[in-house]
PDB file of C-alpha atoms and ligand atoms in Angstrom:
ATOM      1  CA  LEU A 263      17.087   2.664  21.893  1.00 95.00           C
ATOM      2  CA  ALA A 264      20.821   2.439  22.585  1.00 96.00           C
ATOM      3  CA  ASP A 265      20.461   0.028  25.412  1.00 97.00           C
ATOM      4  CA  ARG A 266      19.277  -3.211  24.057  1.00 97.00           C
ATOM      5  CA  ASP A 267      20.333  -6.625  22.949  1.00 98.00           C
ATOM      6  CA  GLY A 268      21.040  -7.417  19.400  1.00 98.00           C
ATOM      7  CA  VAL A 269      23.561  -6.632  16.684  1.00 98.00           C
ATOM      8  CA  ILE A 270      24.192  -3.595  14.412  1.00 98.00           C
ATOM      9  CA  TRP A 271      25.964  -3.852  11.038  1.00 99.00           C
ATOM     10  CA  TYR A 272      28.918  -1.263  11.430  1.00 98.00           C
ATOM     11  CA  ASP A 273      31.287  -0.816   8.360  1.00 98.00           C
ATOM     12  CA  GLY A 274      30.944  -4.361   7.322  1.00 98.00           C
ATOM     13  CA  LYS A 275      31.022  -6.021  10.826  1.00 98.00           C
ATOM     14  CA  LEU A 276      28.142  -7.157  13.184  1.00 98.00           C
ATOM     15  CA  VAL A 277      28.741  -5.477  16.440  1.00 98.00           C
ATOM     16  CA  PRO A 278      26.854  -5.847  19.746  1.00 98.00           C
ATOM     17  CA  TRP A 279      24.049  -3.332  19.958  1.00 98.00           C
ATOM     18  CA  ARG A 280      25.418  -1.351  22.843  1.00 98.00           C
ATOM     19  CA  ASP A 281      28.836  -1.016  21.126  1.00 98.00           C
ATOM     20  CA  ALA A 282      27.655   0.514  18.015  1.00 98.00           C
ATOM     21  CA  THR A 283      29.042   3.987  18.992  1.00 98.00           C
ATOM     22  CA  THR A 284      31.053   6.809  17.374  1.00 98.00           C
ATOM     23  CA  HIS A 285      33.111   9.660  18.676  1.00 98.00           C
ATOM     24  CA  VAL A 286      31.546  13.077  19.661  1.00 98.00           C
ATOM     25  CA  LEU A 287      33.605  14.704  17.109  1.00 98.00           C
ATOM     26  CA  THR A 288      32.066  12.761  14.327  1.00 98.00           C
ATOM     27  CA  HIS A 289      31.663  15.399  11.586  1.00 98.00           C
ATOM     28  CA  THR A 290      28.015  14.543  10.776  1.00 98.00           C
ATOM     29  CA  LEU A 291      27.162  15.024  14.517  1.00 98.00           C
ATOM     30  CA  HIS A 292      28.233  18.744  14.122  1.00 98.00           C
ATOM     31  CA  TYR A 293      27.194  19.729  10.647  1.00 98.00           C
ATOM     32  CA  GLY A 294      24.382  17.247   9.757  1.00 98.00           C
ATOM     33  CA  MET A 295      25.832  16.061   6.514  1.00 98.00           C
ATOM     34  CA  GLY A 296      24.839  12.373   6.528  1.00 98.00           C
ATOM     35  CA  VAL A 297      22.557  10.286   4.660  1.00 98.00           C
ATOM     36  CA  PHE A 298      20.065   7.703   5.508  1.00 98.00           C
ATOM     37  CA  GLU A 299      17.071   5.464   4.718  1.00 98.00           C
ATOM     38  CA  GLY A 300      13.992   4.195   6.474  1.00 98.00           C
ATOM     39  CA  VAL A 301      13.111   0.663   5.187  1.00 98.00           C
ATOM     40  CA  ARG A 302      10.571  -1.838   6.490  1.00 98.00           C
ATOM     41  CA  ALA A 303      10.590  -5.533   6.401  1.00 98.00           C
ATOM     42  CA  TYR A 304       7.237  -7.518   6.857  1.00 98.00           C
ATOM     43  CA  GLU A 305       6.168 -11.068   7.590  1.00 98.00           C
ATOM     44  CA  THR A 306       5.048 -12.658   4.260  1.00 98.00           C
ATOM     45  CA  PRO A 307       3.775 -16.205   3.597  1.00 98.00           C
ATOM     46  CA  LYS A 308       7.227 -17.154   2.304  1.00 97.00           C
ATOM     47  CA  GLY A 309       9.000 -15.575   5.318  1.00 98.00           C
ATOM     48  CA  THR A 310      10.312 -12.121   6.345  1.00 98.00           C
ATOM     49  CA  ALA A 311      10.950  -9.954   3.250  1.00 98.00           C
ATOM     50  CA  ILE A 312      12.270  -6.378   2.933  1.00 98.00           C
ATOM     51  CA  PHE A 313      10.045  -4.062   0.830  1.00 98.00           C
ATOM     52  CA  ARG A 314      11.792  -2.455  -2.300  1.00 99.00           C
ATOM     53  CA  LEU A 315      15.216  -3.047  -0.736  1.00 98.00           C
ATOM     54  CA  GLN A 316      17.223  -2.224  -4.119  1.00 98.00           C
ATOM     55  CA  ASP A 317      15.212   1.028  -4.345  1.00 98.00           C
ATOM     56  CA  HIS A 318      16.020   2.098  -0.937  1.00 98.00           C
ATOM     57  CA  THR A 319      19.732   1.175  -1.389  1.00 99.00           C
ATOM     58  CA  GLU A 320      19.871   2.990  -4.554  1.00 98.00           C
ATOM     59  CA  ARG A 321      18.321   6.151  -2.999  1.00 98.00           C
ATOM     60  CA  LEU A 322      20.882   5.838  -0.213  1.00 98.00           C
ATOM     61  CA  LEU A 323      23.828   5.756  -2.719  1.00 98.00           C
ATOM     62  CA  ASN A 324      22.290   8.592  -4.694  1.00 98.00           C
ATOM     63  CA  SER A 325      22.027  10.750  -1.519  1.00 98.00           C
ATOM     64  CA  ALA A 326      25.595   9.974  -0.724  1.00 98.00           C
ATOM     65  CA  LYS A 327      26.518  10.806  -4.425  1.00 98.00           C
ATOM     66  CA  ILE A 328      24.702  14.307  -4.185  1.00 98.00           C
ATOM     67  CA  PHE A 329      27.025  15.147  -1.151  1.00 97.00           C
ATOM     68  CA  GLN A 330      30.070  13.657  -2.572  1.00 97.00           C
ATOM     69  CA  MET A 331      30.376  11.055   0.217  1.00 98.00           C
ATOM     70  CA  LYS A 332      32.117   7.970  -1.023  1.00 98.00           C
ATOM     71  CA  ILE A 333      30.334   4.916   0.728  1.00 98.00           C
ATOM     72  CA  PRO A 334      32.905   2.193   0.431  1.00 98.00           C
ATOM     73  CA  PHE A 335      30.239  -0.553  -0.061  1.00 98.00           C
ATOM     74  CA  THR A 336      28.401  -1.642  -3.266  1.00 98.00           C
ATOM     75  CA  ALA A 337      24.633  -1.853  -3.478  1.00 98.00           C
ATOM     76  CA  GLU A 338      24.874  -5.657  -3.276  1.00 98.00           C
ATOM     77  CA  GLU A 339      26.948  -5.356   0.074  1.00 98.00           C
ATOM     78  CA  LEU A 340      24.555  -2.922   1.487  1.00 98.00           C
ATOM     79  CA  ASN A 341      21.474  -5.047   0.473  1.00 98.00           C
ATOM     80  CA  GLU A 342      23.218  -8.117   2.093  1.00 98.00           C
ATOM     81  CA  ALA A 343      23.956  -6.090   5.228  1.00 98.00           C
ATOM     82  CA  GLN A 344      20.151  -5.139   5.540  1.00 99.00           C
ATOM     83  CA  LYS A 345      19.131  -8.731   5.122  1.00 98.00           C
ATOM     84  CA  THR A 346      21.733  -9.963   7.644  1.00 98.00           C
ATOM     85  CA  VAL A 347      20.577  -7.394  10.150  1.00 98.00           C
ATOM     86  CA  VAL A 348      16.960  -8.631  10.039  1.00 98.00           C
ATOM     87  CA  ARG A 349      18.145 -12.192  10.186  1.00 98.00           C
ATOM     88  CA  GLU A 350      20.704 -11.969  13.037  1.00 98.00           C
ATOM     89  CA  ASN A 351      18.342  -9.931  15.200  1.00 98.00           C
ATOM     90  CA  GLY A 352      15.587 -12.629  14.628  1.00 98.00           C
ATOM     91  CA  LEU A 353      13.141 -10.008  13.505  1.00 98.00           C
ATOM     92  CA  LYS A 354       9.907 -10.992  11.808  1.00 97.00           C
ATOM     93  CA  SER A 355       8.776  -7.578  10.867  1.00 97.00           C
ATOM     94  CA  CYS A 356      10.832  -4.360  11.550  1.00 98.00           C
ATOM     95  CA  TYR A 357      11.969  -0.867  10.555  1.00 98.00           C
ATOM     96  CA  LEU A 358      15.539  -0.741   9.113  1.00 98.00           C
ATOM     97  CA  ARG A 359      17.743   2.345   9.394  1.00 98.00           C
ATOM     98  CA  PRO A 360      20.858   2.380   7.140  1.00 99.00           C
ATOM     99  CA  LEU A 361      22.879   5.592   7.720  1.00 99.00           C
ATOM    100  CA  SER A 362      26.196   6.759   6.318  1.00 99.00           C
ATOM    101  CA  PHE A 363      28.050   9.440   8.083  1.00 98.00           C
ATOM    102  CA  ILE A 364      31.368  11.405   7.945  1.00 98.00           C
ATOM    103  CA  GLY A 365      33.981  10.385  10.470  1.00 98.00           C
ATOM    104  CA  SER A 366      35.892  12.284  13.093  1.00 98.00           C
ATOM    105  CA  GLU A 367      39.257  12.742  11.447  1.00 98.00           C
ATOM    106  CA  LYS A 368      38.787  16.446  11.068  1.00 98.00           C
ATOM    107  CA  LEU A 369      36.144  19.089  11.924  1.00 98.00           C
ATOM    108  CA  GLY A 370      35.275  22.169   9.898  1.00 97.00           C
ATOM    109  CA  ILE A 371      33.123  22.454   6.714  1.00 96.00           C
ATOM    110  CA  ALA A 372      36.404  22.346   4.656  1.00 95.00           C
ATOM    111  CA  ALA A 373      37.286  18.958   6.057  1.00 94.00           C
ATOM    112  CA  THR A 374      37.789  16.540   3.126  1.00 90.00           C
ATOM    113  CA  ASN A 375      39.090  13.020   2.974  1.00 94.00           C
ATOM    114  CA  ASN A 376      37.322  12.076   6.246  1.00 98.00           C
ATOM    115  CA  THR A 377      36.272   8.417   6.376  1.00 98.00           C
ATOM    116  CA  ILE A 378      32.626   7.660   5.398  1.00 98.00           C
ATOM    117  CA  HIS A 379      31.009   5.227   7.952  1.00 98.00           C
ATOM    118  CA  THR A 380      27.832   3.120   7.370  1.00 99.00           C
ATOM    119  CA  VAL A 381      25.612   1.485   9.727  1.00 99.00           C
ATOM    120  CA  VAL A 382      22.361  -0.551   9.522  1.00 99.00           C
ATOM    121  CA  ALA A 383      20.114  -1.090  12.589  1.00 98.00           C
ATOM    122  CA  ALA A 384      16.729  -2.833  12.746  1.00 98.00           C
ATOM    123  CA  TRP A 385      14.110  -2.947  15.433  1.00 98.00           C
ATOM    124  CA  PRO A 386      10.297  -3.558  15.726  1.00 97.00           C
ATOM    125  CA  TRP A 387       8.430  -0.395  14.979  1.00 94.00           C
ATOM    126  CA  GLY A 388       4.560  -0.325  14.696  1.00 90.00           C
ATOM    127  CA  ALA A 389       2.322   2.048  12.819  1.00 90.00           C
ATOM    128  CA  TYR A 390       4.186   5.346  12.837  1.00 91.00           C
ATOM    129  CA  LEU A 391       0.998   7.600  12.954  1.00 91.00           C
ATOM    130  CA  GLY A 392      -0.804   5.078  15.022  1.00 92.00           C
ATOM    131  CA  ALA A 393      -2.991   1.922  14.331  1.00 92.00           C
ATOM    132  CA  GLU A 394      -5.952   4.152  14.857  1.00 95.00           C
ATOM    133  CA  GLY A 395      -4.720   6.656  12.434  1.00 96.00           C
ATOM    134  CA  LEU A 396      -4.378   3.943   9.687  1.00 97.00           C
ATOM    135  CA  GLU A 397      -8.120   3.248  10.206  1.00 97.00           C
ATOM    136  CA  LYS A 398      -9.730   6.503  11.077  1.00 97.00           C
ATOM    137  CA  GLY A 399      -7.206   8.990   9.619  1.00 98.00           C
ATOM    138  CA  ILE A 400      -5.140  11.726  11.232  1.00 98.00           C
ATOM    139  CA  ARG A 401      -5.696  15.355  11.966  1.00 98.00           C
ATOM    140  CA  VAL A 402      -3.117  17.660  10.290  1.00 98.00           C
ATOM    141  CA  LYS A 403      -2.167  21.241  10.530  1.00 98.00           C
ATOM    142  CA  THR A 404      -0.359  23.371   7.852  1.00 98.00           C
ATOM    143  CA  SER A 405       2.950  24.194   9.296  1.00 98.00           C
ATOM    144  CA  SER A 406       4.280  27.798   9.754  1.00 98.00           C
ATOM    145  CA  PHE A 407       7.661  26.378   8.570  1.00 98.00           C
ATOM    146  CA  THR A 408       8.457  26.230   4.793  1.00 98.00           C
ATOM    147  CA  ARG A 409       9.793  23.149   3.139  1.00 97.00           C
ATOM    148  CA  HIS A 410      13.372  23.144   1.564  1.00 96.00           C
ATOM    149  CA  HIS A 411      13.885  25.273  -1.380  1.00 94.00           C
ATOM    150  CA  VAL A 412      15.661  23.286  -4.265  1.00 92.00           C
ATOM    151  CA  ASN A 413      18.585  25.811  -4.272  1.00 93.00           C
ATOM    152  CA  VAL A 414      18.960  25.607  -0.359  1.00 94.00           C
ATOM    153  CA  SER A 415      18.795  21.891   0.015  1.00 93.00           C
ATOM    154  CA  MET A 416      18.892  19.189  -2.454  1.00 94.00           C
ATOM    155  CA  VAL A 417      15.841  17.116  -1.707  1.00 94.00           C
ATOM    156  CA  ARG A 418      16.617  14.156  -3.862  1.00 97.00           C
ATOM    157  CA  ALA A 419      18.921  13.307  -1.092  1.00 98.00           C
ATOM    158  CA  LYS A 420      17.477  12.022   2.143  1.00 98.00           C
ATOM    159  CA  ALA A 421      19.864  13.817   4.466  1.00 98.00           C
ATOM    160  CA  CYS A 422      20.227  13.906   8.233  1.00 98.00           C
ATOM    161  CA  GLY A 423      20.322  17.810   8.505  1.00 98.00           C
ATOM    162  CA  TYR A 424      17.189  18.202   6.387  1.00 98.00           C
ATOM    163  CA  TYR A 425      15.175  16.806   9.324  1.00 98.00           C
ATOM    164  CA  ILE A 426      15.506  19.786  11.518  1.00 98.00           C
ATOM    165  CA  ASN A 427      12.764  21.309   9.274  1.00 98.00           C
ATOM    166  CA  SER A 428      10.742  18.135   9.752  1.00 98.00           C
ATOM    167  CA  ILE A 429      11.119  18.154  13.550  1.00 98.00           C
ATOM    168  CA  LEU A 430      10.239  21.862  13.797  1.00 98.00           C
ATOM    169  CA  ALA A 431       7.136  21.264  11.726  1.00 98.00           C
ATOM    170  CA  HIS A 432       6.117  18.197  13.577  1.00 98.00           C
ATOM    171  CA  GLN A 433       6.829  19.776  17.086  1.00 98.00           C
ATOM    172  CA  GLU A 434       4.614  22.668  16.347  1.00 98.00           C
ATOM    173  CA  ALA A 435       1.639  20.487  14.981  1.00 98.00           C
ATOM    174  CA  ALA A 436       1.985  18.133  17.924  1.00 98.00           C
ATOM    175  CA  ALA A 437       2.038  20.853  20.471  1.00 98.00           C
ATOM    176  CA  ASP A 438      -0.994  22.181  19.126  1.00 98.00           C
ATOM    177  CA  GLY A 439      -2.764  18.844  19.349  1.00 98.00           C
ATOM    178  CA  TYR A 440      -2.544  17.644  15.725  1.00 98.00           C
ATOM    179  CA  ASP A 441      -1.070  14.339  14.605  1.00 98.00           C
ATOM    180  CA  GLU A 442       1.171  15.580  11.873  1.00 98.00           C
ATOM    181  CA  ALA A 443       2.226  18.687   9.946  1.00 98.00           C
ATOM    182  CA  LEU A 444       1.719  19.576   6.301  1.00 98.00           C
ATOM    183  CA  VAL A 445       4.538  21.671   5.013  1.00 98.00           C
ATOM    184  CA  LEU A 446       4.192  24.099   2.129  1.00 98.00           C
ATOM    185  CA  ASP A 447       6.920  24.899  -0.411  1.00 98.00           C
ATOM    186  CA  THR A 448       8.500  28.375  -0.668  1.00 97.00           C
ATOM    187  CA  GLU A 449       5.804  29.514  -2.763  1.00 97.00           C
ATOM    188  CA  GLY A 450       2.970  28.190  -0.610  1.00 98.00           C
ATOM    189  CA  TYR A 451       2.087  25.048  -2.441  1.00 98.00           C
ATOM    190  CA  ALA A 452       1.653  21.837  -0.514  1.00 98.00           C
ATOM    191  CA  SER A 453       4.909  19.892  -0.492  1.00 98.00           C
ATOM    192  CA  GLU A 454       4.649  17.030   1.871  1.00 98.00           C
ATOM    193  CA  GLY A 455       4.187  15.996   5.494  1.00 98.00           C
ATOM    194  CA  ALA A 456       7.208  16.086   8.112  1.00 98.00           C
ATOM    195  CA  GLY A 457       7.915  12.511   6.951  1.00 98.00           C
ATOM    196  CA  GLU A 458       5.421  11.597   4.277  1.00 98.00           C
ATOM    197  CA  ASN A 459       4.376  12.453   0.838  1.00 98.00           C
ATOM    198  CA  LEU A 460       0.873  13.791   0.294  1.00 98.00           C
ATOM    199  CA  PHE A 461      -1.914  12.436  -1.966  1.00 99.00           C
ATOM    200  CA  VAL A 462      -5.413  14.079  -2.587  1.00 98.00           C
ATOM    201  CA  VAL A 463      -8.393  12.458  -4.280  1.00 98.00           C
ATOM    202  CA  LYS A 464     -11.001  14.645  -6.078  1.00 98.00           C
ATOM    203  CA  LYS A 465     -13.794  13.279  -8.310  1.00 98.00           C
ATOM    204  CA  GLY A 466     -12.025   9.946  -8.594  1.00 97.00           C
ATOM    205  CA  LYS A 467      -8.719  11.351  -9.718  1.00 98.00           C
ATOM    206  CA  LEU A 468      -5.483  11.012  -7.613  1.00 98.00           C
ATOM    207  CA  TYR A 469      -3.314  14.104  -7.255  1.00 98.00           C
ATOM    208  CA  THR A 470       0.115  14.478  -5.662  1.00 98.00           C
ATOM    209  CA  PRO A 471       2.642  17.184  -5.678  1.00 98.00           C
ATOM    210  CA  ASP A 472       5.487  16.860  -8.163  1.00 97.00           C
ATOM    211  CA  VAL A 473       8.784  16.099  -6.535  1.00 96.00           C
ATOM    212  CA  ALA A 474      10.382  19.474  -6.788  1.00 93.00           C
ATOM    213  CA  SER A 475      10.455  20.248  -2.983  1.00 95.00           C
ATOM    214  CA  CYS A 476       9.439  16.955  -1.618  1.00 97.00           C
ATOM    215  CA  LEU A 477      11.267  13.635  -1.109  1.00 98.00           C
ATOM    216  CA  ASP A 478      10.818  11.178  -3.987  1.00 98.00           C
ATOM    217  CA  GLY A 479       9.215   8.675  -1.758  1.00 98.00           C
ATOM    218  CA  ILE A 480       9.394   5.011  -2.499  1.00 98.00           C
ATOM    219  CA  THR A 481       5.890   4.566  -1.032  1.00 98.00           C
ATOM    220  CA  ARG A 482       4.587   7.473  -3.178  1.00 98.00           C
ATOM    221  CA  ASN A 483       6.052   5.611  -6.180  1.00 98.00           C
ATOM    222  CA  THR A 484       4.374   2.347  -4.987  1.00 98.00           C
ATOM    223  CA  VAL A 485       1.008   3.959  -4.587  1.00 98.00           C
ATOM    224  CA  LEU A 486       1.235   5.639  -8.034  1.00 98.00           C
ATOM    225  CA  THR A 487       1.906   2.331  -9.614  1.00 98.00           C
ATOM    226  CA  LEU A 488      -1.047   0.693  -7.601  1.00 98.00           C
ATOM    227  CA  ALA A 489      -3.223   3.484  -8.664  1.00 98.00           C
ATOM    228  CA  ARG A 490      -2.565   3.254 -12.270  1.00 98.00           C
ATOM    229  CA  GLU A 491      -3.254  -0.589 -12.020  1.00 98.00           C
ATOM    230  CA  GLU A 492      -6.667   0.351 -10.431  1.00 98.00           C
ATOM    231  CA  GLY A 493      -7.484   2.491 -13.372  1.00 98.00           C
ATOM    232  CA  ILE A 494      -7.265   5.636 -11.335  1.00 98.00           C
ATOM    233  CA  GLU A 495      -6.151   8.620 -13.150  1.00 98.00           C
ATOM    234  CA  VAL A 496      -2.969  10.111 -11.587  1.00 98.00           C
ATOM    235  CA  ILE A 497      -1.997  13.679 -11.766  1.00 98.00           C
ATOM    236  CA  GLU A 498       1.389  15.140 -10.450  1.00 98.00           C
ATOM    237  CA  LYS A 499       1.046  18.828 -10.060  1.00 98.00           C
ATOM    238  CA  ARG A 500       1.118  21.769  -7.503  1.00 97.00           C
ATOM    239  CA  ILE A 501      -1.598  21.509  -4.915  1.00 98.00           C
ATOM    240  CA  THR A 502      -2.925  24.415  -2.855  1.00 98.00           C
ATOM    241  CA  ARG A 503      -4.261  24.234   0.678  1.00 97.00           C
ATOM    242  CA  ASP A 504      -7.782  24.985  -0.323  1.00 97.00           C
ATOM    243  CA  GLU A 505      -7.643  22.290  -2.969  1.00 98.00           C
ATOM    244  CA  ILE A 506      -7.017  19.844   0.021  1.00 98.00           C
ATOM    245  CA  TYR A 507      -9.740  21.416   2.114  1.00 98.00           C
ATOM    246  CA  THR A 508     -12.177  20.795  -0.681  1.00 98.00           C
ATOM    247  CA  ALA A 509     -10.929  17.445  -1.795  1.00 98.00           C
ATOM    248  CA  ASP A 510     -12.997  14.154  -1.274  1.00 98.00           C
ATOM    249  CA  GLU A 511     -10.022  12.357   0.387  1.00 98.00           C
ATOM    250  CA  ALA A 512      -6.518  12.887   1.318  1.00 98.00           C
ATOM    251  CA  PHE A 513      -3.752  10.645   2.792  1.00 98.00           C
ATOM    252  CA  PHE A 514      -0.179  10.538   3.596  1.00 98.00           C
ATOM    253  CA  THR A 515       2.447   7.775   2.531  1.00 98.00           C
ATOM    254  CA  GLY A 516       5.882   6.743   3.611  1.00 98.00           C
ATOM    255  CA  THR A 517       7.799   3.765   4.822  1.00 98.00           C
ATOM    256  CA  ALA A 518       7.083   4.493   8.310  1.00 97.00           C
ATOM    257  CA  ALA A 519       3.562   6.075   7.866  1.00 97.00           C
ATOM    258  CA  GLU A 520       2.483   3.390   5.162  1.00 98.00           C
ATOM    259  CA  VAL A 521      -0.770   4.720   3.725  1.00 98.00           C
ATOM    260  CA  THR A 522      -2.383   6.945   6.427  1.00 98.00           C
ATOM    261  CA  PRO A 523      -5.695   8.664   5.639  1.00 98.00           C
ATOM    262  CA  ILE A 524      -5.896  12.476   6.501  1.00 98.00           C
ATOM    263  CA  ARG A 525      -9.192  13.080   8.064  1.00 98.00           C
ATOM    264  CA  GLU A 526      -8.911  16.764   8.797  1.00 98.00           C
ATOM    265  CA  LEU A 527      -6.576  19.622   7.610  1.00 98.00           C
ATOM    266  CA  ASP A 528      -6.537  22.773   9.576  1.00 98.00           C
ATOM    267  CA  ASN A 529      -9.769  21.807  11.347  1.00 98.00           C
ATOM    268  CA  ARG A 530     -11.514  21.368   8.150  1.00 98.00           C
ATOM    269  CA  PRO A 531     -12.820  17.663   7.652  1.00 98.00           C
ATOM    270  CA  ILE A 532     -11.681  16.177   4.283  1.00 98.00           C
ATOM    271  CA  GLY A 533     -14.681  14.789   2.487  1.00 97.00           C
ATOM    272  CA  ALA A 534     -16.706  12.764   4.890  1.00 96.00           C
ATOM    273  CA  GLY A 535     -13.962  13.188   7.539  1.00 97.00           C
ATOM    274  CA  ILE A 536     -13.123   9.444   7.574  1.00 97.00           C
ATOM    275  CA  ARG A 537     -10.945   7.123   5.414  1.00 98.00           C
ATOM    276  CA  GLY A 538     -12.378   7.319   1.996  1.00 98.00           C
ATOM    277  CA  PRO A 539     -13.043   4.511  -0.557  1.00 98.00           C
ATOM    278  CA  VAL A 540     -10.051   5.334  -2.760  1.00 98.00           C
ATOM    279  CA  THR A 541      -7.623   5.703   0.123  1.00 98.00           C
ATOM    280  CA  ALA A 542      -9.065   2.294   1.635  1.00 98.00           C
ATOM    281  CA  ARG A 543      -8.481   0.478  -1.610  1.00 98.00           C
ATOM    282  CA  LEU A 544      -4.937   1.782  -2.139  1.00 98.00           C
ATOM    283  CA  GLN A 545      -4.124   1.138   1.401  1.00 98.00           C
ATOM    284  CA  GLN A 546      -5.411  -2.435   1.058  1.00 98.00           C
ATOM    285  CA  ARG A 547      -3.421  -2.876  -2.067  1.00 98.00           C
ATOM    286  CA  TYR A 548      -0.337  -1.513  -0.310  1.00 98.00           C
ATOM    287  CA  PHE A 549      -0.532  -3.913   2.749  1.00 98.00           C
ATOM    288  CA  ASP A 550      -1.201  -6.834   0.349  1.00 98.00           C
ATOM    289  CA  CYS A 551       2.030  -5.933  -1.534  1.00 98.00           C
ATOM    290  CA  VAL A 552       4.195  -5.451   1.367  1.00 98.00           C
ATOM    291  CA  GLN A 553       2.805  -8.596   3.236  1.00 98.00           C
ATOM    292  CA  GLY A 554       3.519 -10.807   0.183  1.00 98.00           C
ATOM    293  CA  ARG A 555      -0.315 -11.232  -0.858  1.00 98.00           C
ATOM    294  CA  ASP A 556       0.064  -9.670  -4.308  1.00 98.00           C
ATOM    295  CA  PRO A 557       1.787 -12.206  -6.693  1.00 97.00           C
ATOM    296  CA  LYS A 558       2.046  -9.445  -9.135  1.00 97.00           C
ATOM    297  CA  HIS A 559       4.422  -7.523  -7.070  1.00 98.00           C
ATOM    298  CA  GLU A 560       6.670 -10.212  -5.504  1.00 97.00           C
ATOM    299  CA  ASP A 561       9.595  -8.543  -7.193  1.00 98.00           C
ATOM    300  CA  TRP A 562       9.308  -5.692  -4.751  1.00 98.00           C
ATOM    301  CA  LEU A 563      10.035  -8.236  -1.864  1.00 98.00           C
ATOM    302  CA  THR A 564      13.557  -9.478  -0.926  1.00 98.00           C
ATOM    303  CA  LEU A 565      13.393 -12.474   1.484  1.00 98.00           C
ATOM    304  CA  VAL A 566      16.008 -12.138   4.253  1.00 98.00           C
TER     305      VAL A 566
HETATM  306  N1  PMP B 750       9.081  12.689   2.815  1.00 63.73           N
HETATM  307  C1  PMP B 750       9.919  12.727   3.834  1.00 63.73           C
HETATM  308  C2  PMP B 750      10.386  14.080   4.178  1.00 63.73           C
HETATM  309  C3  PMP B 750      10.239  11.550   4.472  1.00 63.73           C
HETATM  310  O1  PMP B 750      10.921  11.672   5.403  1.00 63.73           O
HETATM  311  C4  PMP B 750       9.809  10.386   4.079  1.00 63.73           C
HETATM  312  C5  PMP B 750      10.132   9.167   4.606  1.00 63.73           C
HETATM  313  N2  PMP B 750      11.258   8.543   4.149  1.00 63.73           N
HETATM  314  C6  PMP B 750       8.782  10.496   2.975  1.00 63.73           C
HETATM  315  C7  PMP B 750       8.609  11.548   2.398  1.00 63.73           C
HETATM  316  C8  PMP B 750       8.244   9.076   2.430  1.00 63.73           C
HETATM  317  O2  PMP B 750       9.314   8.443   1.677  1.00 63.73           O
HETATM  318  P1  PMP B 750       9.315   6.811   1.583  1.00 63.73           P
HETATM  319  O3  PMP B 750       7.946   6.570   0.910  1.00 63.73           O
HETATM  320  O4  PMP B 750      10.305   6.550   0.592  1.00 63.73           O
HETATM  321  O5  PMP B 750       9.546   6.254   2.862  1.00 63.73           O
END
């Protein structure tokens, strides 16, 4: 990914892709305290648009606030940076990665006053859990790794170091032949996927874990809004593994994963073991929104 043409926004300037580097003594590289976003832009009838740009930027700034990292750019400047990167790289649809990290002035956990750097890169990235996964659903395994506890990490932040936990969970699931991991919280309730929020459908109602130990996902929020519009009752509560085994449908949501049906958890087919009707409906509504086919939600789109 480092060796390609294009430009990356780096602390307010567009730099050639291959020159967007940092020193090996960069603080974040050593201790993992950095914050980032995953954002997508889609082709719409009116042109390429970034989905829920303001919300992603706001979450980035809040993540930084949690760690007392002072990003020296305003939300408007960061929004503009993201639009610029899509435009300047001539991308029609893409994934965007804004990231803020702590500079290399000093190492050690006591280092203060290091500079805070921000980059935005964008490149094409197809269906994260596979095009077939979007249609047929994926196979998921409950992880032996536990999700962050609220007093170990602060999961309102989307932070670099937290993803060690996600990588461990995903590695384990993938090595055992599954598509993705389901991670439980410290009390054994379902929290989320390695990089996705979880939803379950039972008797026409939609359930999702409350955001105690999982990321407050923007796709999760989108799906909750769309479900309410569809007249589906939505319940945010703790969910157990066996509730998922016996559910009618289940799916993951995420900017990268979009709306991906779960057809199996721990070798138990969920419902009919295919993408269920409620999942299909919400998935369709989601793609209509991101691809600019839903006039009601045009406010979620920012043309680049
Ligand atoms: N949980 C985790 C751990 C994630 O990394 C992501 C992806 N950002 C999500 C949930 C989904 O969040 P969003 O819908 O905002 O992309």
